[in-house]
Tab-separated table of C-alpha atoms and ligand atoms in Angstrom:
chain	number	residue	atom	x	y	z
E	70	MET	CA	39.000	-74.506	132.586
E	71	THR	CA	36.940	-76.870	130.483
E	72	ALA	CA	33.798	-75.447	129.371
E	73	ASN	CA	30.799	-77.409	130.597
E	74	PRO	CA	27.063	-77.055	131.009
E	75	LEU	CA	27.258	-76.061	134.652
E	76	SER	CA	29.862	-73.166	133.760
E	77	ALA	CA	27.403	-71.802	131.387
E	78	HIS	CA	24.662	-71.559	134.126
E	79	LEU	CA	27.162	-70.145	136.562
E	80	LYS	CA	28.032	-67.453	134.235
E	81	ALA	CA	24.422	-66.593	133.534
E	82	LEU	CA	23.966	-66.511	137.355
E	83	ILE	CA	26.841	-64.217	138.025
E	84	ALA	CA	25.526	-61.901	135.159
E	85	ALA	CA	22.177	-61.856	136.916
E	86	ASP	CA	22.761	-61.734	140.521
E	87	GLY	CA	26.517	-60.618	140.883
E	88	PRO	CA	29.366	-62.426	142.660
E	89	LEU	CA	28.603	-65.704	144.108
E	90	THR	CA	29.622	-66.646	147.680
E	91	VAL	CA	31.368	-69.907	148.173
E	92	ALA	CA	28.243	-71.375	149.561
E	93	ARG	CA	26.190	-70.461	146.510
E	94	TYR	CA	28.905	-71.898	144.284
E	95	MET	CA	28.988	-75.114	146.225
E	96	ARG	CA	25.232	-75.559	146.196
E	97	GLU	CA	24.949	-75.090	142.473
E	98	ALA	CA	27.962	-77.272	141.758
E	99	LEU	CA	26.815	-80.176	144.031
E	100	LEU	CA	23.164	-80.103	143.741
E	101	HIS	CA	21.989	-78.316	140.446
E	102	PRO	CA	18.964	-80.549	139.330
E	103	GLU	CA	20.405	-81.198	135.998
E	104	HIS	CA	24.169	-80.740	136.144
E	105	GLY	CA	25.087	-80.986	139.816
E	106	TYR	CA	27.812	-83.370	140.865
E	107	TYR	CA	25.592	-85.452	143.061
E	108	THR	CA	22.780	-85.298	140.643
E	109	THR	CA	24.785	-86.771	137.594
E	110	ARG	CA	27.758	-88.548	139.017
E	111	GLU	CA	28.733	-91.772	140.771
E	112	PRO	CA	31.163	-90.314	143.174
E	113	PHE	CA	31.964	-93.335	145.455
E	114	GLY	CA	34.401	-96.239	145.139
E	115	THR	CA	37.685	-96.969	143.279
E	116	ALA	CA	36.072	-95.843	139.908
E	117	GLY	CA	34.556	-92.809	141.436
E	118	ASP	CA	36.218	-89.701	142.997
E	119	PHE	CA	36.642	-90.795	146.630
E	120	ILE	CA	36.096	-93.504	148.857
E	121	THR	CA	34.288	-93.286	152.224
E	122	ALA	CA	34.437	-95.422	155.393
E	123	PRO	CA	31.600	-97.437	154.838
E	124	GLU	CA	32.595	-98.414	151.384
E	125	ILE	CA	35.973	-99.496	152.873
E	126	SER	CA	34.870	-101.837	155.415
E	127	GLN	CA	31.507	-103.473	156.673
E	128	VAL	CA	32.861	-103.159	160.161
E	129	PHE	CA	32.365	-99.424	160.071
E	130	GLY	CA	28.436	-99.774	159.722
E	131	GLU	CA	28.351	-102.745	162.112
E	132	LEU	CA	30.077	-100.841	164.954
E	133	ILE	CA	27.987	-97.731	164.494
E	134	SER	CA	24.934	-99.919	164.744
E	135	LEU	CA	26.197	-101.432	167.981
E	136	TRP	CA	26.782	-98.004	169.194
E	137	CYS	CA	23.143	-97.299	168.501
E	138	ALA	CA	21.898	-100.440	170.004
E	139	ALA	CA	23.744	-99.395	173.237
E	140	VAL	CA	22.233	-95.925	173.141
E	141	TRP	CA	18.778	-97.744	172.745
E	142	GLN	CA	19.310	-99.816	175.612
E	143	GLN	CA	20.676	-96.736	177.736
E	144	SER	CA	17.174	-95.037	176.693
E	145	GLY	CA	15.292	-97.837	178.226
E	146	SER	CA	14.820	-99.959	175.136
E	147	PRO	CA	11.864	-98.007	173.797
E	148	GLU	CA	9.474	-99.991	171.829
E	149	ARG	CA	9.894	-97.583	168.746
E	150	MET	CA	12.849	-95.507	167.955
E	151	ALA	CA	13.826	-93.681	164.674
E	152	LEU	CA	17.113	-94.501	163.226
E	153	ILE	CA	17.873	-91.426	160.942
E	154	GLU	CA	20.616	-91.160	158.523
E	155	PHE	CA	21.944	-87.781	157.058
E	156	GLY	CA	23.441	-88.199	153.443
E	157	PRO	CA	23.576	-91.959	153.218
E	158	GLY	CA	25.383	-92.061	149.965
E	159	ARG	CA	24.721	-95.535	148.427
E	160	GLY	CA	23.131	-96.782	151.659
E	161	THR	CA	25.941	-99.077	152.433
E	162	LEU	CA	26.435	-98.018	156.026
E	163	MET	CA	22.749	-98.350	156.561
E	164	ALA	CA	22.617	-101.852	155.097
E	165	ASP	CA	25.550	-103.028	157.285
E	166	ALA	CA	24.085	-101.366	160.297
E	167	LEU	CA	20.561	-103.086	159.990
E	168	ARG	CA	22.265	-106.601	159.373
E	169	ALA	CA	24.390	-105.947	162.542
E	170	ALA	CA	21.200	-104.761	164.428
E	171	ARG	CA	19.727	-108.218	164.298
E	172	ILE	CA	22.298	-109.478	166.787
E	173	VAL	CA	20.782	-107.332	169.652
E	174	PRO	CA	17.557	-108.850	171.033
E	175	GLY	CA	14.740	-106.556	170.313
E	176	PHE	CA	16.646	-103.712	168.742
E	177	SER	CA	15.859	-104.615	164.907
E	178	GLY	CA	12.266	-104.697	165.490
E	179	ALA	CA	12.159	-101.439	167.452
E	180	ILE	CA	13.608	-99.166	164.814
E	181	ASP	CA	12.134	-97.130	162.102
E	182	VAL	CA	14.399	-96.311	159.359
E	183	HIS	CA	14.552	-92.633	157.843
E	184	LEU	CA	16.963	-91.055	155.499
E	185	VAL	CA	17.582	-87.506	154.780
E	186	GLU	CA	18.914	-87.255	151.372
E	187	ALA	CA	18.930	-84.236	148.774
E	188	SER	CA	19.950	-86.200	145.593
E	189	PRO	CA	17.219	-88.031	143.778
E	190	ARG	CA	19.802	-90.151	141.974
E	191	LEU	CA	21.353	-91.368	145.189
E	192	ARG	CA	17.908	-92.047	146.689
E	193	SER	CA	17.359	-94.448	143.975
E	194	LEU	CA	20.622	-96.255	144.675
E	195	GLN	CA	19.698	-96.270	148.399
E	196	ARG	CA	16.278	-97.760	147.519
E	197	GLU	CA	18.189	-100.694	145.587
E	198	THR	CA	20.676	-101.298	148.397
E	199	LEU	CA	17.807	-101.202	151.138
E	200	ALA	CA	15.248	-103.017	149.097
E	201	ASP	CA	14.305	-105.419	151.792
E	202	THR	CA	13.614	-102.590	154.405
E	203	GLY	CA	10.937	-100.276	155.025
E	204	VAL	CA	12.542	-96.831	154.499
E	205	THR	CA	11.087	-93.247	154.598
E	206	TRP	CA	12.889	-90.471	152.640
E	207	HIS	CA	12.997	-86.873	153.919
E	208	ASP	CA	14.105	-83.529	152.240
E	209	SER	CA	14.700	-81.903	155.573
E	210	LEU	CA	14.315	-82.420	159.254
E	211	GLU	CA	10.815	-80.932	159.434
E	212	THR	CA	9.156	-83.990	158.397
E	213	LEU	CA	11.025	-86.541	160.759
E	214	PRO	CA	8.984	-88.532	163.101
E	215	ARG	CA	8.405	-87.332	166.629
E	216	LEU	CA	10.085	-90.372	168.199
E	217	PRO	CA	13.238	-90.909	170.248
E	218	SER	CA	15.860	-90.847	167.682
E	219	LEU	CA	19.256	-92.215	166.787
E	220	VAL	CA	20.717	-89.881	164.382
E	221	ILE	CA	23.869	-90.781	162.274
E	222	GLY	CA	25.979	-89.134	159.520
E	223	ASN	CA	29.083	-89.959	157.918
E	224	GLU	CA	30.845	-87.498	155.717
E	225	PHE	CA	27.528	-85.556	155.661
E	226	PHE	CA	28.622	-82.081	157.255
E	227	ASP	CA	31.791	-81.797	154.952
E	228	ALA	CA	29.374	-81.621	151.896
E	229	LEU	CA	27.323	-78.610	153.220
E	230	PRO	CA	28.104	-75.293	151.789
E	231	ILE	CA	30.619	-72.970	153.410
E	232	ARG	CA	31.328	-69.272	153.282
E	233	GLN	CA	34.779	-67.733	153.501
E	234	LEU	CA	35.955	-64.644	155.245
E	235	ILE	CA	39.396	-63.406	154.277
E	236	TYR	CA	41.451	-60.838	156.175
E	237	ARG	CA	42.748	-58.065	154.116
E	238	GLY	CA	44.109	-54.680	155.016
E	239	GLY	CA	42.932	-54.859	158.597
E	240	ALA	CA	39.245	-55.907	157.761
E	241	TRP	CA	37.238	-59.085	157.162
E	242	ARG	CA	36.085	-59.539	153.381
E	243	GLU	CA	34.053	-62.236	151.943
E	244	ARG	CA	35.743	-64.465	149.225
E	245	CYS	CA	33.496	-64.640	146.328
E	246	ILE	CA	33.487	-65.945	142.618
E	247	VAL	CA	33.065	-63.567	139.719
E	248	TRP	CA	33.130	-64.270	136.031
E	249	ASP	CA	36.398	-63.411	134.182
E	250	ASP	CA	35.328	-62.497	130.685
E	251	HIS	CA	38.938	-62.471	129.342
E	252	SER	CA	39.495	-66.152	130.162
E	253	ASP	CA	35.830	-66.958	129.957
E	254	ALA	CA	36.210	-68.790	133.458
E	255	PRO	CA	35.261	-68.091	137.119
E	256	ARG	CA	37.815	-66.557	139.355
E	257	TRP	CA	38.206	-65.323	142.999
E	258	SER	CA	37.270	-61.813	144.164
E	259	ASP	CA	36.905	-60.318	147.637
E	260	MET	CA	33.782	-58.487	148.252
E	261	ALA	CA	32.421	-56.447	151.416
E	262	ALA	CA	31.465	-58.880	154.080
E	263	PRO	CA	28.192	-58.830	155.693
E	264	ASP	CA	28.052	-58.039	159.380
E	265	THR	CA	25.819	-61.004	159.951
E	266	LEU	CA	28.683	-63.181	158.559
E	267	ILE	CA	31.492	-61.626	160.541
E	268	ARG	CA	29.432	-61.758	163.822
E	269	GLN	CA	29.343	-65.693	163.535
E	270	MET	CA	33.202	-65.864	164.011
E	271	PRO	CA	34.178	-67.175	167.490
E	272	GLU	CA	34.582	-64.499	170.089
E	273	ARG	CA	38.016	-65.731	171.217
E	274	ALA	CA	39.378	-66.096	167.689
E	275	ALA	CA	43.092	-65.397	167.317
E	276	VAL	CA	44.487	-62.229	166.022
E	277	PRO	CA	44.149	-62.726	162.242
E	278	ALA	CA	47.198	-62.070	159.901
E	279	GLU	CA	46.884	-60.767	156.352
E	280	GLY	CA	45.236	-63.416	154.005
E	281	ASP	CA	43.999	-65.552	156.911
E	282	ILE	CA	40.722	-67.181	155.924
E	283	PHE	CA	37.935	-68.183	158.259
E	284	GLU	CA	35.143	-70.737	156.980
E	285	ILE	CA	31.590	-70.621	158.268
E	286	CYS	CA	29.216	-73.495	157.439
E	287	GLU	CA	25.746	-71.883	158.098
E	288	ASP	CA	24.005	-74.943	156.809
E	289	GLY	CA	25.917	-77.175	159.047
E	290	ARG	CA	25.354	-75.053	162.121
E	291	LEU	CA	21.618	-74.703	161.396
E	292	THR	CA	21.270	-78.455	160.758
E	293	ALA	CA	23.253	-79.372	163.974
E	294	GLY	CA	21.080	-77.009	165.923
E	295	ALA	CA	17.818	-78.427	164.408
E	296	ILE	CA	18.919	-82.040	165.109
E	297	ALA	CA	19.754	-81.111	168.542
E	298	GLN	CA	16.487	-79.577	169.067
E	299	HIS	CA	14.758	-82.814	167.762
E	300	ILE	CA	16.831	-84.912	170.218
E	301	ALA	CA	16.332	-82.671	173.219
E	302	LEU	CA	12.475	-82.812	172.671
E	303	HIS	CA	12.172	-86.432	171.794
E	304	GLY	CA	15.249	-88.117	173.398
E	305	GLY	CA	18.036	-90.159	171.853
E	306	ALA	CA	21.405	-89.148	170.620
E	307	GLY	CA	23.307	-88.262	167.271
E	308	LEU	CA	26.543	-89.520	166.124
E	309	PHE	CA	28.664	-87.759	163.402
E	310	LEU	CA	31.876	-88.773	161.833
E	311	ASP	CA	33.768	-86.604	159.386
E	312	TYR	CA	37.185	-85.019	158.525
E	313	GLY	CA	38.046	-81.716	160.166
E	314	HIS	CA	39.377	-79.844	163.111
E	315	GLY	CA	38.439	-80.217	166.689
E	316	LYS	CA	39.060	-76.411	167.491
E	317	SER	CA	37.949	-73.654	165.254
E	318	ALA	CA	40.849	-72.092	163.257
E	319	TYR	CA	41.944	-70.061	160.283
E	320	GLY	CA	42.857	-71.887	157.047
E	321	ASP	CA	41.399	-72.645	153.674
E	322	THR	CA	40.038	-76.104	153.500
E	323	PHE	CA	37.635	-75.817	150.294
E	324	GLN	CA	38.802	-78.550	148.214
E	325	ALA	CA	37.771	-80.554	145.089
E	326	LEU	CA	38.495	-84.284	144.498
E	327	ARG	CA	38.235	-85.938	141.153
E	328	ARG	CA	39.268	-89.516	140.558
E	329	HIS	CA	41.025	-89.620	144.172
E	330	ARG	CA	43.191	-86.478	143.055
E	331	TYR	CA	42.872	-82.929	144.501
E	332	VAL	CA	41.834	-80.461	141.544
E	333	ASP	CA	41.379	-76.675	141.476
E	334	VAL	CA	37.854	-75.962	143.086
E	335	LEU	CA	37.008	-73.646	140.201
E	336	ASP	CA	37.846	-76.074	137.334
E	337	ALA	CA	35.062	-77.745	135.528
E	338	PRO	CA	32.398	-77.239	138.238
E	339	GLY	CA	29.880	-80.103	138.705
E	340	THR	CA	32.577	-82.804	137.690
E	341	ALA	CA	34.388	-82.824	141.109
E	342	ASP	CA	33.256	-83.330	144.668
E	343	LEU	CA	33.557	-80.169	146.594
E	344	THR	CA	33.963	-80.249	150.419
E	345	ALA	CA	35.343	-78.467	153.246
E	346	HIS	CA	36.835	-79.574	156.656
E	347	VAL	CA	34.201	-79.696	159.374
E	348	ASP	CA	34.492	-77.249	162.242
E	349	PHE	CA	33.409	-79.521	165.035
E	350	ASP	CA	33.529	-76.918	167.526
E	351	ALA	CA	31.008	-74.801	165.713
E	352	LEU	CA	28.713	-77.646	165.120
E	353	LEU	CA	28.682	-78.576	168.893
E	354	ALA	CA	28.119	-75.042	170.127
E	355	SER	CA	24.964	-75.035	167.925
E	356	ALA	CA	23.835	-78.326	169.361
E	357	ALA	CA	24.632	-76.955	173.001
E	358	ALA	CA	22.762	-73.876	172.134
E	359	SER	CA	19.671	-76.055	171.342
E	360	GLY	CA	20.008	-77.851	174.533
E	361	CYS	CA	21.943	-81.093	173.978
E	362	SER	CA	24.893	-82.466	175.855
E	363	CYS	CA	27.947	-82.671	173.683
E	364	PHE	CA	30.689	-85.181	173.386
E	365	GLY	CA	34.093	-85.321	171.479
E	366	THR	CA	35.864	-84.889	169.408
E	367	VAL	CA	37.740	-88.131	169.290
E	368	THR	CA	39.663	-89.442	166.585
E	369	GLN	CA	37.993	-91.977	164.444
E	370	GLY	CA	40.838	-94.234	165.266
E	371	GLN	CA	40.197	-93.865	169.036
E	372	PHE	CA	36.376	-94.119	168.660
E	373	LEU	CA	36.423	-97.292	166.694
E	374	SER	CA	38.970	-98.960	168.875
E	375	ALA	CA	36.905	-98.190	171.921
E	376	LEU	CA	33.925	-99.862	170.133
E	377	GLY	CA	35.993	-103.012	169.604
E	378	VAL	CA	36.925	-102.768	165.957
E	379	GLU	CA	39.815	-105.428	166.417
E	380	ALA	CA	37.698	-108.002	168.095
E	381	ARG	CA	34.935	-107.633	165.620
E	382	VAL	CA	37.498	-108.015	162.597
E	383	GLU	CA	38.920	-111.194	164.165
E	384	ARG	CA	35.336	-112.604	164.894
E	385	LEU	CA	34.710	-112.128	161.380
E	386	ALA	CA	37.922	-113.626	160.293
E	387	GLN	CA	36.998	-116.867	162.017
E	388	GLU	CA	34.677	-117.634	159.181
E	389	ALA	CA	36.573	-115.951	156.315
E	390	SER	CA	38.998	-117.389	153.964
E	391	PRO	CA	42.768	-116.326	154.396
E	392	ARG	CA	42.383	-113.896	151.474
E	393	GLN	CA	39.294	-112.288	152.978
E	394	THR	CA	40.912	-112.069	156.303
E	395	MET	CA	43.663	-110.081	154.780
E	396	THR	CA	41.212	-107.758	153.271
E	397	LEU	CA	39.169	-107.452	156.556
E	398	ARG	CA	42.307	-106.606	158.456
E	399	SER	CA	43.846	-104.082	155.947
E	400	SER	CA	40.527	-102.168	155.463
E	401	ALA	CA	39.963	-101.958	159.276
E	402	ARG	CA	43.498	-100.717	159.570
E	403	ARG	CA	42.754	-98.058	156.885
E	404	LEU	CA	40.028	-96.776	159.160
E	405	ILE	CA	42.087	-96.453	162.249
E	406	GLU	CA	45.763	-95.955	161.377
E	407	PRO	CA	46.820	-92.237	162.207
E	408	THR	CA	48.583	-92.031	158.615
E	409	GLU	CA	45.301	-93.244	156.925
E	410	MET	CA	41.900	-92.129	158.198
E	411	GLY	CA	42.381	-92.520	161.958
E	412	THR	CA	43.261	-89.048	162.920
E	413	LEU	CA	41.978	-86.707	160.354
E	414	PHE	CA	38.563	-88.100	160.765
E	415	LYS	CA	36.793	-87.388	163.987
E	416	ALA	CA	33.573	-88.372	165.800
E	417	VAL	CA	31.308	-86.199	167.906
E	418	ALA	CA	27.945	-87.102	169.587
E	419	ILE	CA	25.184	-85.214	171.032
E	420	ALA	CA	22.460	-86.398	173.414
E	421	ALA	CA	19.347	-85.517	175.322
E	422	PRO	CA	20.523	-83.058	178.108
E	423	GLU	CA	20.150	-85.749	180.812
E	424	VAL	CA	22.561	-88.256	179.096
E	425	ASP	CA	25.981	-88.081	180.826
E	426	ALA	CA	27.814	-90.857	179.115
E	427	LEU	CA	27.814	-92.269	175.562
E	428	PRO	CA	29.868	-95.317	174.203
E	429	GLY	CA	33.262	-94.387	172.727
E	430	PHE	CA	33.367	-90.848	174.379
E	431	GLY	CA	34.722	-89.261	177.387
E	432	PRO	CA	32.403	-87.077	179.747
E	433	PRO	CA	30.277	-84.440	178.096
E	434	ARG	CA	31.786	-81.080	177.464
E	435	SER	CA	30.806	-77.554	178.329
E	436	LEU	CA	30.767	-75.252	175.331
U	898	LIG	N1	27.362	-91.237	154.075
U	898	LIG	C1	27.940	-91.564	152.917
U	898	LIG	C2	27.942	-90.552	151.744
U	898	LIG	C3	28.716	-89.415	152.093
U	898	LIG	S1	28.663	-88.107	150.682
U	898	LIG	C4	29.143	-92.410	152.951
U	898	LIG	O1	29.792	-92.274	153.881
U	898	LIG	O2	29.553	-93.008	152.037
U	898	LIG	C5	27.543	-86.897	151.210
U	898	LIG	C6	25.986	-87.322	151.198
U	898	LIG	O3	25.199	-86.283	151.688
U	898	LIG	C7	25.428	-87.703	149.794
U	898	LIG	O4	24.567	-88.675	150.035
U	898	LIG	C8	24.752	-86.457	149.267
U	898	LIG	O5	23.946	-86.620	148.204
U	898	LIG	C9	24.139	-85.886	150.697
U	898	LIG	N2	24.022	-84.641	150.784
U	898	LIG	C10	24.617	-83.568	150.367
U	898	LIG	N3	24.075	-82.393	150.705
U	898	LIG	C11	22.933	-82.698	151.326
U	898	LIG	C12	21.820	-81.884	151.840
U	898	LIG	N4	21.731	-80.467	151.821
U	898	LIG	N5	20.742	-82.675	152.498
U	898	LIG	C13	20.653	-83.905	152.433
U	898	LIG	N6	21.689	-84.643	151.918
U	898	LIG	C14	22.752	-84.089	151.305
């Protein structure tokens, strides 16, 4: 392992507080105010560590905007509606969405833009990207306006810290990170798992085998529940796209990406993006418990196709050079092809309880 400033901090933390849960490790590695990944790095794009859908194609943000506009109309075209994005990254999705919003009469003028962003560095990037727009930033949901709301998030939930349970010798233990003095590096160790964590496993989980891992994203569940509460109270809907599994299942999906390559999650903390697959069932169960109707999952490919991705690309192509047309088509394909982002990435939505249909989704689910 490469020695780095965050490692020194983690070593001290473990010496003071004992083993770290995966969640604590993720939080420190991603958001430490001085050495955290999101605080110090430029993660996005070909020169960064990974690339996200809005950075691949402008069509992504445009279609999400049209989805929002349809929900605004479905809600009776209120005079004011909040457009709230969680984890906006560089602000690209929002910039594309706001440009497309102008096409729908009355929509642009009705929306109030709010961003929930934890990283001060990314906030300043978002400020640059959205310089012409009135934007309000928030640390958390508590300060969001009490307005009917369109809530969106792309690759937000995968960045939230998870905890891992591991099945060993007939019992669930918690996977934690300790300091190995011999190699002077962090390493894995299993600890007793608190009952409060074990109780969060689904009731109908399959019988586990030795070594099975179950991941629980407490922050994700709490955030999904709180967003749902906000929507149930004030009206509107939420749309979330991410990679993950539609059904809760066993498996270790904790991963680190550096320069578009998978690396060891414990290697050089703070210098790689750490994520885990999203357990959409668990998020929707929280939203349902907070009184929202729930939709999905549908694959990103199905969702974008239902919203008319191909027609949108061909319309843009009419005013583009042959070279631009090629890029437009190939980047859209990247978003929807099953072998690219079309199947692993999925969409879910939640809405106020009386809403029984949303664009791009089948009927609401019972959870
Ligand atoms: N939506 C963007 C960025 C995805 S990366 C895109 O698709 O390109 C994850 C984003 O979530 C980053 O902006 C990161 O700073 C933000 N984030 C991570 N944890 C957060 C938290 N707890 N609260 C708010 N934002 C968070």
